[in-house]
Amino acid sequence: MNTENNYKCTSCDSTESQMFENNWKQYIPVSISLLMLLVGITMDNFIPDIFNGYLRLGLYIIAYIPVAFPVFREAVETIKEKDFFTEFTLMGMATLGAFIIGEYPEGVAVMVFYTIGELFQDSAVNRAKRNIKALLDVRPDTATVYRNDSYQTISPEEVEIDEVIQVKAGEKVPLDGIMLTSSASFNTAALTGESKPKTISAGETVLAGMLNLDKVIEIKVAKKYQDSSLARILEMVQDATSRKAKTELLIRKFAKIYTPIVFLLALFITVIPYFVVSDYIFSEWLSRALVFLVISCPCALVISIPLGYFGGIGAASKAGILFKGANYLDLMTKVNTVVMDKTGTLTKGVFNVQKVASVDEDKQEEFVAIVAAIEKFSNHPIARAIVQFAKDSDNYTATDVEEISGHGLKGIVNGEEVLVGNAKLMQKFNISYDRTIEFIVETIVIAAINEEYAGYITIADEVKDDAQAAISDMHLSGIKQVVMLSGDKSSITNNVASSLGIDSAYGDLLPEDKVRHIEELKTEKNNVIAFVGDGINDAPSLALSDVGIAMGGMGSDAAIEVADVIIQTDQPSKIATSIKIAKATRQVVIQNIVLAFSVKLIVLILGGFGLATMWEAVFADVGVSLLAILNAVRILKMRF
């Protein structure tokens, strides 16, 4: 077993699944050795006069080889890499020494129970992997694409952007795209962890991995397979286990220093008594040294700590939360301030036009169409709401459109200069407008045509169902303050914050203003900040915070790329869940460290004074490893 424990889900074919599920062959060597060991111990106790000499040695060698060979093979490999002091060399030297002094059963027992411990570890790892592999199993093998006036079945990797694919009822969506069919119901559990079906209408986004539940649908492909949400999830899960937490790295560094010290102490135990003990017996002190070596093996730490973090990542992925590394599990336990974006994070980001107020009341439809022609160049939910609301926008063509960050859009529509955005945009271009509209609570899009105020459109968003519970749960989880930062107007921001119980809120912010607020929060002593967002404008804040959390279901690629934790369900309540999982993982890891060190220290002292036999050494090494592994597996069974 490689001590680096780089567990990666690099394939999801049937062969790999069978490897995890039907690995009975690996139990054959340990079964043979265990049986032979039991036979040897029985014969030692009942027919010692017959069972001695070469017969006894031969039986125990036969019992020893099947379990010892893999250990010695690993020892040779690590020595080739110039890593001399490992658990494998410790095991090999201790058990060979046991044979030299005639302690055959003890030497075999160490290897047998060590191998059993490794099998328990493998089983635990595979159980954790299966939670993550549920994601891998949703990857569709084929896509039905419309080409050359007919539907063809090809690999998803071969489908191009803007091609139309067909997905039948019961099939998984192979690629991200835009719904062309009027509406359909999807099971999104594989991506979000939510079992409740989701209805998606024409024009809305469909993600790879969703399961079509009710009818044949058509989807216009928006992204190539390698850029799809599912591909990103798989890549993040695979990378997560390679990013080690500080605790895990510390233990590995400690083991590299600790092991040679143990070898040296074992040597001292064998040699030094020769000069200070009058009745010195070499075999007796060698036996003590060998017992000391077996006890000192850091298997429990090396095995169980990475497994604990891997279990935490697996439990989180099962809940629809993806940690990009074990180090972020550690960081999440220290977070005491959560800063949140509003739109798409605490609110649904599903906007609907509430009111159209055009200066020329007889041309309201024309006014909306002109605004929509500009808004077509934006992916913001407010822009999409206006485009969807407009009826005749196809008759108007916008050109030379440019985005003015934090303000809005500017462009030419049918020869006229049009400005569409917030009040700051009007002020930037010295456009006079009705200032009373600034007191409207809803989101307002103001428009000017040829440098003259033309009217406004109000749009309303809806708070997510679990937003209030999310804020309450975060406070109960030890979060001292929850702050909301939004580019939306302050009146709306404060209204939402008040209704949800958020500690403080700031509106009318540009992306750089959000960054400034986070920098100010970071200057406060002992502040560990998590920022939660979903848009491309949140990327700087996600990067600056100690832990960046992105809403991954419908979040922007930039936000997901920069973030450290991805919430696939888009539910803010999962923030508190991620904190609980991180704290549970940390607790299990600390328990394992304390357990391993406490037991080993006691038995090491006993072994040094000759009060512990090889059997106590076996318990201190393998027994503690087993207990630590079983403790780590608990994370997967916990309910959060």
PDB file of C-alpha atoms in Angstrom, residues 6 72 106 142 170 222 283 373 506 584:
ATOM      1  CA  ASN A   6      -3.099   9.621  -3.452  1.00  0.00           C
ATOM      2  CA  PHE A  72       9.281  -6.209   1.565  1.00  0.00           C
ATOM      3  CA  GLU A 106       4.895 -13.147  16.891  1.00  0.00           C
ATOM      4  CA  THR A 142     -23.045   8.674 -25.887  1.00  0.00           C
ATOM      5  CA  GLY A 170     -34.678   8.017 -18.762  1.00  0.00           C
ATOM      6  CA  ALA A 222     -23.585  25.551 -25.179  1.00  0.00           C
ATOM      7  CA  SER A 283      18.785 -12.102  22.783  1.00  0.00           C
ATOM      8  CA  ALA A 373     -31.681  44.913 -27.854  1.00  0.00           C
ATOM      9  CA  TYR A 506     -23.861  47.116   1.970  1.00  0.00           C
ATOM     10  CA  ALA A 584     -16.534  16.553  12.271  1.00  0.00           C
TER      11      ALA A 584
END
